[in-house]
Amino acid sequence: IGELALLIPSERALTAIAETECRLMTVSRTVVKRALVQFPETAMRVQKMLSGRLTELNAGLSAVAGMLEEIDRSS
């Protein structure tokens, strides 16, 4: 669960619970990487999505840094 886990080996600290009966499929990193090589337009879409997330994360971190600086100044 989560496309980032398909690209970067890491342990996920999340749990998903299905609300209805469902069938799941496991997709290995190897298969995903091979598919991204074979379908470069999909690789570009994934890159664009991840770039957007990083941009949002950076903006959020900058906002938090500003808040911490303000707290530090007022102390």
mmCIF file of C-alpha atoms in Angstrom:
data_model
loop_
_atom_site.group_PDB
_atom_site.id
_atom_site.type_symbol
_atom_site.label_atom_id
_atom_site.label_comp_id
_atom_site.label_asym_id
_atom_site.label_seq_id
_atom_site.Cartn_x
_atom_site.Cartn_y
_atom_site.Cartn_z
ATOM 1 C CA ILE A 1 0.000 0.000 0.000
ATOM 2 C CA GLY A 2 1.587 3.214 -1.146
ATOM 3 C CA GLU A 3 3.451 3.563 -4.400
ATOM 4 C CA LEU A 4 6.599 4.861 -2.709
ATOM 5 C CA ALA A 5 7.099 1.441 -1.145
ATOM 6 C CA LEU A 6 7.338 0.030 -4.663
ATOM 7 C CA LEU A 7 10.352 2.225 -5.402
ATOM 8 C CA ILE A 8 12.194 2.620 -2.110
ATOM 9 C CA PRO A 9 12.859 -0.298 0.226
ATOM 10 C CA SER A 10 11.616 0.732 3.641
ATOM 11 C CA GLU A 11 9.455 -0.582 6.413
ATOM 12 C CA ARG A 12 5.988 0.892 6.428
ATOM 13 C CA ALA A 13 4.368 1.871 9.720
ATOM 14 C CA LEU A 14 0.842 1.835 8.322
ATOM 15 C CA THR A 15 -2.036 -0.598 8.534
ATOM 16 C CA ALA A 16 -4.878 -0.863 6.045
ATOM 17 C CA ILE A 17 -8.236 -2.404 6.825
ATOM 18 C CA ALA A 18 -10.656 -3.238 4.024
ATOM 19 C CA GLU A 19 -14.253 -2.159 4.541
ATOM 20 C CA THR A 20 -15.530 -4.796 2.128
ATOM 21 C CA GLU A 21 -14.301 -8.130 0.843
ATOM 22 C CA CYS A 22 -11.527 -7.640 -1.678
ATOM 23 C CA ARG A 23 -8.828 -9.452 -3.602
ATOM 24 C CA LEU A 24 -5.269 -8.162 -3.412
ATOM 25 C CA MET A 25 -2.289 -8.648 -5.629
ATOM 26 C CA THR A 26 1.362 -8.420 -4.653
ATOM 27 C CA VAL A 27 3.584 -6.528 -7.089
ATOM 28 C CA SER A 28 7.328 -6.732 -6.587
ATOM 29 C CA ARG A 29 9.701 -3.777 -6.920
ATOM 30 C CA THR A 30 11.444 -5.635 -9.740
ATOM 31 C CA VAL A 31 8.244 -5.799 -11.783
ATOM 32 C CA VAL A 32 7.438 -2.139 -11.122
ATOM 33 C CA LYS A 33 10.934 -1.008 -12.100
ATOM 34 C CA ARG A 34 10.817 -3.092 -15.274
ATOM 35 C CA ALA A 35 7.409 -1.622 -16.145
ATOM 36 C CA LEU A 36 8.716 1.919 -15.639
ATOM 37 C CA VAL A 37 11.565 1.197 -18.056
ATOM 38 C CA GLN A 38 9.167 -0.287 -20.626
ATOM 39 C CA PHE A 39 6.607 2.502 -20.238
ATOM 40 C CA PRO A 40 8.516 5.781 -19.854
ATOM 41 C CA GLU A 41 5.314 7.849 -19.964
ATOM 42 C CA THR A 42 4.223 6.099 -16.770
ATOM 43 C CA ALA A 43 7.645 6.742 -15.224
ATOM 44 C CA MET A 44 7.216 10.451 -16.017
ATOM 45 C CA ARG A 45 3.786 10.492 -14.361
ATOM 46 C CA VAL A 46 5.205 8.841 -11.238
ATOM 47 C CA GLN A 47 8.106 11.315 -11.224
ATOM 48 C CA LYS A 48 5.680 14.253 -11.534
ATOM 49 C CA MET A 49 3.514 12.923 -8.690
ATOM 50 C CA LEU A 50 6.494 12.366 -6.390
ATOM 51 C CA SER A 51 7.923 15.776 -7.292
ATOM 52 C CA GLY A 52 4.621 17.365 -6.299
ATOM 53 C CA ARG A 53 4.642 15.559 -2.971
ATOM 54 C CA LEU A 54 8.224 16.658 -2.282
ATOM 55 C CA THR A 55 7.298 20.244 -3.111
ATOM 56 C CA GLU A 56 4.378 20.087 -0.657
ATOM 57 C CA LEU A 57 6.586 18.511 2.005
ATOM 58 C CA ASN A 58 9.215 21.214 1.540
ATOM 59 C CA ALA A 59 6.584 23.947 1.873
ATOM 60 C CA GLY A 60 5.247 22.327 5.048
ATOM 61 C CA LEU A 61 8.720 22.038 6.547
ATOM 62 C CA SER A 62 9.426 25.685 5.722
ATOM 63 C CA ALA A 63 6.203 26.694 7.451
ATOM 64 C CA VAL A 64 7.113 24.691 10.557
ATOM 65 C CA ALA A 65 10.616 26.225 10.550
ATOM 66 C CA GLY A 66 9.044 29.681 10.441
ATOM 67 C CA MET A 67 6.767 28.852 13.376
ATOM 68 C CA LEU A 68 9.696 27.516 15.408
ATOM 69 C CA GLU A 69 11.729 30.651 14.668
ATOM 70 C CA GLU A 70 8.802 32.789 15.809
ATOM 71 C CA ILE A 71 8.505 30.802 19.043
ATOM 72 C CA ASP A 72 12.246 31.138 19.591
ATOM 73 C CA ARG A 73 12.113 34.925 19.049
ATOM 74 C CA SER A 74 9.248 35.363 21.479
ATOM 75 C CA SER A 75 10.952 33.370 24.236
#
